[in-house]
Tab-separated table of C-alpha atoms in Angstrom:
chain	number	residue	atom	x	y	z
C	1	UNK	CA	-6.632	3.163	14.100
C	2	UNK	CA	-8.771	2.669	11.056
C	3	UNK	CA	-8.088	2.386	7.333
C	4	UNK	CA	-10.217	2.669	3.893
C	5	UNK	CA	-8.318	1.454	0.762
C	6	UNK	CA	-10.593	2.655	-2.176
C	7	UNK	CA	-8.417	1.889	-4.974
C	8	UNK	CA	-5.351	-0.464	-5.306
C	9	UNK	CA	-3.794	-1.567	-8.757
C	10	UNK	CA	-2.550	-0.229	-12.022
C	11	UNK	CA	-5.928	1.778	-12.824
C	12	UNK	CA	-5.436	3.836	-9.174
C	13	UNK	CA	-4.447	3.872	-5.743
C	14	UNK	CA	-5.790	5.820	-2.907
C	15	UNK	CA	-6.239	4.902	0.921
C	16	UNK	CA	-7.169	6.825	4.043
C	17	UNK	CA	-6.406	6.440	7.638
C	18	UNK	CA	-7.738	7.865	10.348
C	19	UNK	CA	-7.124	7.843	14.170
C	20	UNK	CA	-9.722	9.707	16.678
C	21	UNK	CA	-9.771	13.283	14.597
C	22	UNK	CA	-6.566	12.720	12.786
C	23	UNK	CA	-7.025	11.906	9.094
C	24	UNK	CA	-4.566	11.077	6.097
C	25	UNK	CA	-4.646	10.169	2.851
C	26	UNK	CA	-2.069	7.862	0.881
C	27	UNK	CA	-2.039	8.688	-2.755
C	28	UNK	CA	-4.909	9.876	-4.800
C	29	UNK	CA	-4.708	7.981	-8.371
C	30	UNK	CA	-7.917	6.630	-10.001
C	31	UNK	CA	-10.449	9.506	-11.206
C	32	UNK	CA	-12.242	12.292	-9.455
C	33	UNK	CA	-15.661	10.844	-9.987
C	34	UNK	CA	-14.440	7.383	-8.353
C	35	UNK	CA	-13.153	9.153	-5.426
C	36	UNK	CA	-16.101	11.622	-5.253
C	37	UNK	CA	-18.222	8.438	-5.118
C	38	UNK	CA	-16.344	6.770	-2.005
C	39	UNK	CA	-16.117	9.794	-0.045
C	40	UNK	CA	-19.626	10.440	-0.413
C	41	UNK	CA	-20.376	6.527	0.435
C	42	UNK	CA	-18.136	6.763	3.667
C	43	UNK	CA	-19.236	10.622	4.338
C	44	UNK	CA	-15.550	11.606	4.247
C	45	UNK	CA	-14.943	15.397	3.542
C	46	UNK	CA	-11.421	15.086	1.988
C	47	UNK	CA	-10.806	18.623	2.880
C	48	UNK	CA	-10.695	18.024	6.354
C	49	UNK	CA	-7.922	15.617	5.727
C	50	UNK	CA	-4.374	16.650	7.638
C	51	UNK	CA	-2.445	15.416	5.262
C	52	UNK	CA	-1.949	13.879	1.974
C	53	UNK	CA	1.230	11.174	1.623
C	54	UNK	CA	2.308	10.218	-1.727
C	55	UNK	CA	4.287	7.316	-2.446
C	56	UNK	CA	5.617	8.080	-5.934
C	57	UNK	CA	4.389	10.243	-8.955
C	58	UNK	CA	3.254	7.720	-11.480
C	59	UNK	CA	0.031	8.556	-12.626
C	60	UNK	CA	-2.059	5.743	-11.027
C	61	UNK	CA	-0.762	7.402	-7.645
C	62	UNK	CA	-1.260	11.001	-8.486
C	63	UNK	CA	-3.515	11.728	-11.214
C	64	UNK	CA	-6.036	13.739	-8.801
C	65	UNK	CA	-3.399	15.800	-6.711
C	66	UNK	CA	-4.964	19.148	-8.086
C	67	UNK	CA	-8.080	18.180	-6.638
C	68	UNK	CA	-5.965	18.445	-3.112
C	69	UNK	CA	-4.019	21.448	-3.565
C	70	UNK	CA	-5.061	22.844	-0.343
C	71	UNK	CA	-4.090	19.776	1.802
C	72	UNK	CA	-0.348	20.017	3.361
C	73	UNK	CA	1.431	17.155	1.210
C	74	UNK	CA	4.384	15.049	1.827
C	75	UNK	CA	6.481	13.403	-1.054
C	76	UNK	CA	9.776	12.337	-1.644
C	77	UNK	CA	9.706	12.420	-5.607
C	78	UNK	CA	9.354	16.172	-7.318
C	79	UNK	CA	5.517	17.106	-7.543
C	80	UNK	CA	4.083	20.418	-8.837
C	81	UNK	CA	2.118	21.154	-5.903
C	82	UNK	CA	1.155	23.910	-3.011
C	83	UNK	CA	1.780	23.246	0.216
C	84	UNK	CA	4.726	20.651	-0.232
C	85	UNK	CA	7.039	19.172	2.019
C	86	UNK	CA	9.841	17.092	1.130
C	87	UNK	CA	10.359	13.913	2.840
C	88	UNK	CA	13.330	11.584	2.259
C	89	UNK	CA	13.559	7.830	3.226
C	90	UNK	CA	13.943	7.397	7.020
C	91	UNK	CA	12.430	10.531	7.977
C	92	UNK	CA	9.659	11.024	10.434
C	93	UNK	CA	6.825	13.387	10.287
C	94	UNK	CA	4.088	14.213	13.038
C	95	UNK	CA	0.629	14.559	11.836
C	96	UNK	CA	-0.968	15.500	14.902
C	97	UNK	CA	-1.720	11.794	16.726
C	98	UNK	CA	0.192	9.667	13.716
C	99	UNK	CA	4.010	9.124	13.428
C	100	UNK	CA	4.759	8.283	9.959
C	101	UNK	CA	8.072	6.827	8.595
C	102	UNK	CA	9.226	7.141	5.193
C	103	UNK	CA	11.032	3.969	3.837
C	104	UNK	CA	12.572	3.816	0.660
C	105	UNK	CA	11.452	1.277	-1.869
C	106	UNK	CA	12.804	0.059	-5.114
C	107	UNK	CA	10.805	1.032	-8.475
C	108	UNK	CA	11.422	2.531	-11.571
C	109	UNK	CA	10.445	5.996	-10.234
C	110	UNK	CA	12.605	8.389	-8.309
C	111	UNK	CA	11.907	8.835	-4.784
C	112	UNK	CA	9.343	5.741	-4.423
C	113	UNK	CA	8.489	5.452	-0.363
C	114	UNK	CA	6.478	3.322	1.498
C	115	UNK	CA	5.204	4.057	4.993
C	116	UNK	CA	4.825	2.840	8.434
C	117	UNK	CA	2.145	4.663	10.539
C	118	UNK	CA	2.001	4.234	14.220
C	119	UNK	CA	-0.354	5.798	17.176
C	120	UNK	CA	-0.701	4.423	20.888
C	121	UNK	CA	0.873	1.158	20.526
C	122	UNK	CA	-0.505	0.190	16.999
C	123	UNK	CA	1.433	0.180	13.600
C	124	UNK	CA	0.182	-0.051	10.058
C	125	UNK	CA	2.653	-0.791	7.044
C	126	UNK	CA	1.343	0.658	3.717
C	127	UNK	CA	3.936	-0.749	0.808
C	128	UNK	CA	3.215	-1.268	-2.613
C	129	UNK	CA	5.074	-0.544	-6.060
C	130	UNK	CA	8.676	-2.386	-5.201
C	131	UNK	CA	10.399	-4.998	-6.654
C	132	UNK	CA	12.050	-6.010	-3.485
C	133	UNK	CA	12.456	-4.995	0.292
C	134	UNK	CA	16.183	-4.035	1.546
C	135	UNK	CA	16.991	-5.750	4.668
C	136	UNK	CA	17.271	-2.723	6.559
C	137	UNK	CA	13.839	-1.619	5.961
C	138	UNK	CA	12.578	-5.198	7.329
C	139	UNK	CA	13.435	-3.974	10.453
C	140	UNK	CA	11.201	-0.911	10.474
C	141	UNK	CA	8.030	-2.975	8.980
C	142	UNK	CA	8.284	-6.237	11.314
C	143	UNK	CA	5.276	-6.689	13.745
C	144	UNK	CA	2.858	-4.325	12.735
C	145	UNK	CA	-0.758	-4.867	13.275
C	146	UNK	CA	-1.663	-3.989	9.793
C	147	UNK	CA	-0.267	-4.285	6.616
C	148	UNK	CA	-1.264	-3.009	3.355
C	149	UNK	CA	1.330	-5.052	0.850
C	150	UNK	CA	2.067	-5.645	-2.520
C	151	UNK	CA	1.203	-9.077	-4.024
C	152	UNK	CA	1.294	-7.902	-7.833
C	153	UNK	CA	1.865	-10.743	-10.175
C	154	UNK	CA	1.963	-14.492	-10.516
C	155	UNK	CA	4.937	-14.969	-12.386
C	156	UNK	CA	3.711	-17.669	-14.597
C	157	UNK	CA	0.549	-15.955	-15.230
C	158	UNK	CA	2.260	-12.555	-16.061
C	159	UNK	CA	4.465	-14.095	-18.980
C	160	UNK	CA	1.473	-15.594	-20.581
C	161	UNK	CA	-0.060	-12.485	-21.057
C	162	UNK	CA	0.387	-10.485	-24.461
C	163	UNK	CA	2.071	-7.937	-22.933
C	164	UNK	CA	5.502	-6.917	-24.634
C	165	UNK	CA	8.404	-8.386	-23.423
C	166	UNK	CA	9.851	-5.212	-21.962
C	167	UNK	CA	6.725	-4.357	-19.788
C	168	UNK	CA	7.073	-8.168	-18.517
C	169	UNK	CA	10.763	-7.540	-17.655
C	170	UNK	CA	10.118	-4.107	-16.264
C	171	UNK	CA	7.535	-5.865	-13.509
C	172	UNK	CA	9.766	-8.824	-12.629
C	173	UNK	CA	13.107	-7.119	-12.165
C	174	UNK	CA	14.253	-5.456	-8.633
C	175	UNK	CA	12.741	-1.661	-9.794
C	176	UNK	CA	9.525	-3.361	-10.701
C	177	UNK	CA	6.912	-5.288	-8.285
C	178	UNK	CA	6.573	-7.853	-5.846
C	179	UNK	CA	4.988	-11.259	-7.254
C	180	UNK	CA	3.053	-13.400	-5.044
C	181	UNK	CA	5.987	-15.732	-3.988
C	182	UNK	CA	8.420	-12.899	-2.589
C	183	UNK	CA	5.525	-10.935	-1.098
C	184	UNK	CA	4.364	-14.110	0.974
C	185	UNK	CA	7.866	-14.974	1.960
C	186	UNK	CA	8.557	-11.514	3.128
C	187	UNK	CA	5.401	-11.068	4.930
C	188	UNK	CA	6.100	-14.526	6.422
C	189	UNK	CA	9.413	-12.969	8.072
C	190	UNK	CA	7.770	-9.661	9.469
C	191	UNK	CA	4.397	-10.545	10.968
C	192	UNK	CA	3.976	-11.204	14.531
C	193	UNK	CA	1.628	-14.014	15.276
C	194	UNK	CA	1.000	-12.288	18.589
C	195	UNK	CA	0.491	-8.731	16.978
C	196	UNK	CA	-0.607	-8.871	13.824
C	197	UNK	CA	-4.232	-8.635	12.889
C	198	UNK	CA	-5.045	-8.124	9.275
C	199	UNK	CA	-3.152	-8.000	5.901
C	200	UNK	CA	-4.470	-6.809	3.026
C	201	UNK	CA	-2.601	-7.997	-0.221
C	202	UNK	CA	-2.565	-4.904	-2.732
C	203	UNK	CA	-1.833	-3.846	-6.220
C	204	UNK	CA	-3.052	-6.615	-7.534
C	205	UNK	CA	-2.604	-7.027	-11.276
C	206	UNK	CA	-5.773	-7.704	-13.529
C	207	UNK	CA	-4.078	-9.112	-15.978
C	208	UNK	CA	-1.045	-11.331	-14.600
C	209	UNK	CA	-2.569	-12.297	-11.165
C	210	UNK	CA	-5.691	-13.022	-9.518
C	211	UNK	CA	-7.214	-12.357	-6.230
C	212	UNK	CA	-7.472	-15.774	-5.335
C	213	UNK	CA	-4.096	-16.825	-6.337
C	214	UNK	CA	-2.392	-14.047	-4.463
C	215	UNK	CA	-4.404	-14.931	-1.176
C	216	UNK	CA	-4.170	-18.864	-1.953
C	217	UNK	CA	0.031	-18.152	-2.207
C	218	UNK	CA	0.082	-16.380	1.102
C	219	UNK	CA	-2.040	-18.872	2.724
C	220	UNK	CA	0.164	-21.715	1.378
C	221	UNK	CA	3.330	-20.296	2.609
C	222	UNK	CA	2.192	-19.566	6.250
C	223	UNK	CA	0.842	-23.023	6.293
C	224	UNK	CA	4.142	-24.422	5.027
C	225	UNK	CA	6.248	-22.373	7.344
C	226	UNK	CA	3.877	-23.292	9.949
C	227	UNK	CA	2.949	-19.694	11.007
C	228	UNK	CA	-0.184	-19.473	12.885
C	229	UNK	CA	-2.575	-17.126	10.863
C	230	UNK	CA	-6.212	-18.200	11.762
C	231	UNK	CA	-6.833	-15.296	13.747
C	232	UNK	CA	-5.584	-12.917	11.098
C	233	UNK	CA	-7.647	-11.333	8.472
C	234	UNK	CA	-6.277	-11.916	5.013
C	235	UNK	CA	-7.487	-9.857	2.356
C	236	UNK	CA	-7.069	-9.591	-1.297
C	237	UNK	CA	-7.931	-6.244	-2.578
C	238	UNK	CA	-9.798	-5.111	-5.854
C	239	UNK	CA	-8.763	-2.407	-8.151
C	240	UNK	CA	-12.424	-0.943	-7.505
C	241	UNK	CA	-13.858	-1.208	-4.119
C	242	UNK	CA	-13.956	0.169	-0.945
C	243	UNK	CA	-12.250	-2.012	2.036
C	244	UNK	CA	-12.332	-1.304	5.508
C	245	UNK	CA	-9.820	-2.548	7.984
C	246	UNK	CA	-8.275	-1.673	11.399
C	247	UNK	CA	-9.649	-1.711	14.843
C	248	UNK	CA	-13.531	-2.026	14.465
């Protein structure tokens, strides 16, 4: 399984996942121009995508959905689109080689979900935009090979921004976003030192966090808990850059 994270953050989100001739896209936020540039760089034809998965309907995840009206689309949130199929938490969808499980998230948008994607003994977890992870969800996301996992903000740094108080409260509550510490602690519970190969920290705030802080928090947490991770690739995603991950 391979994946390409094209955009991750409050200005847009999109991820491509491929296994053999099966191709899926998760979210389609950001701008059409930026997505086209990414597709060109990857020599990727988006109309050959087998399915579009939508985590939720906030603009930074669906702003370009009309560009992909021809694609079979799975979403839990209400969405105006042709070829749309509803997918509810814990539903399983088979898209050719890929087995996809929808998981309930805790976010201030109805029907927000994350995904596990499995094929031929490999598993990828894709989770952004959630204030916390339910205990029953942790059983589904344990022991994955690859994680794209939210590490949105540093609490102290967020509080020092000039954002309105109600925005800060929205971000830190149970229907907001995972902070670095919570993200790192959850990852330390669910990764498998014998199986997990790669962790990409996603949806990193450009005002209330830094990529370095997110990465350092994860590294220090794993070290403090004496979890071996030298063999794992840890990467803090940028808002606008292509990151290629998965099996080389």
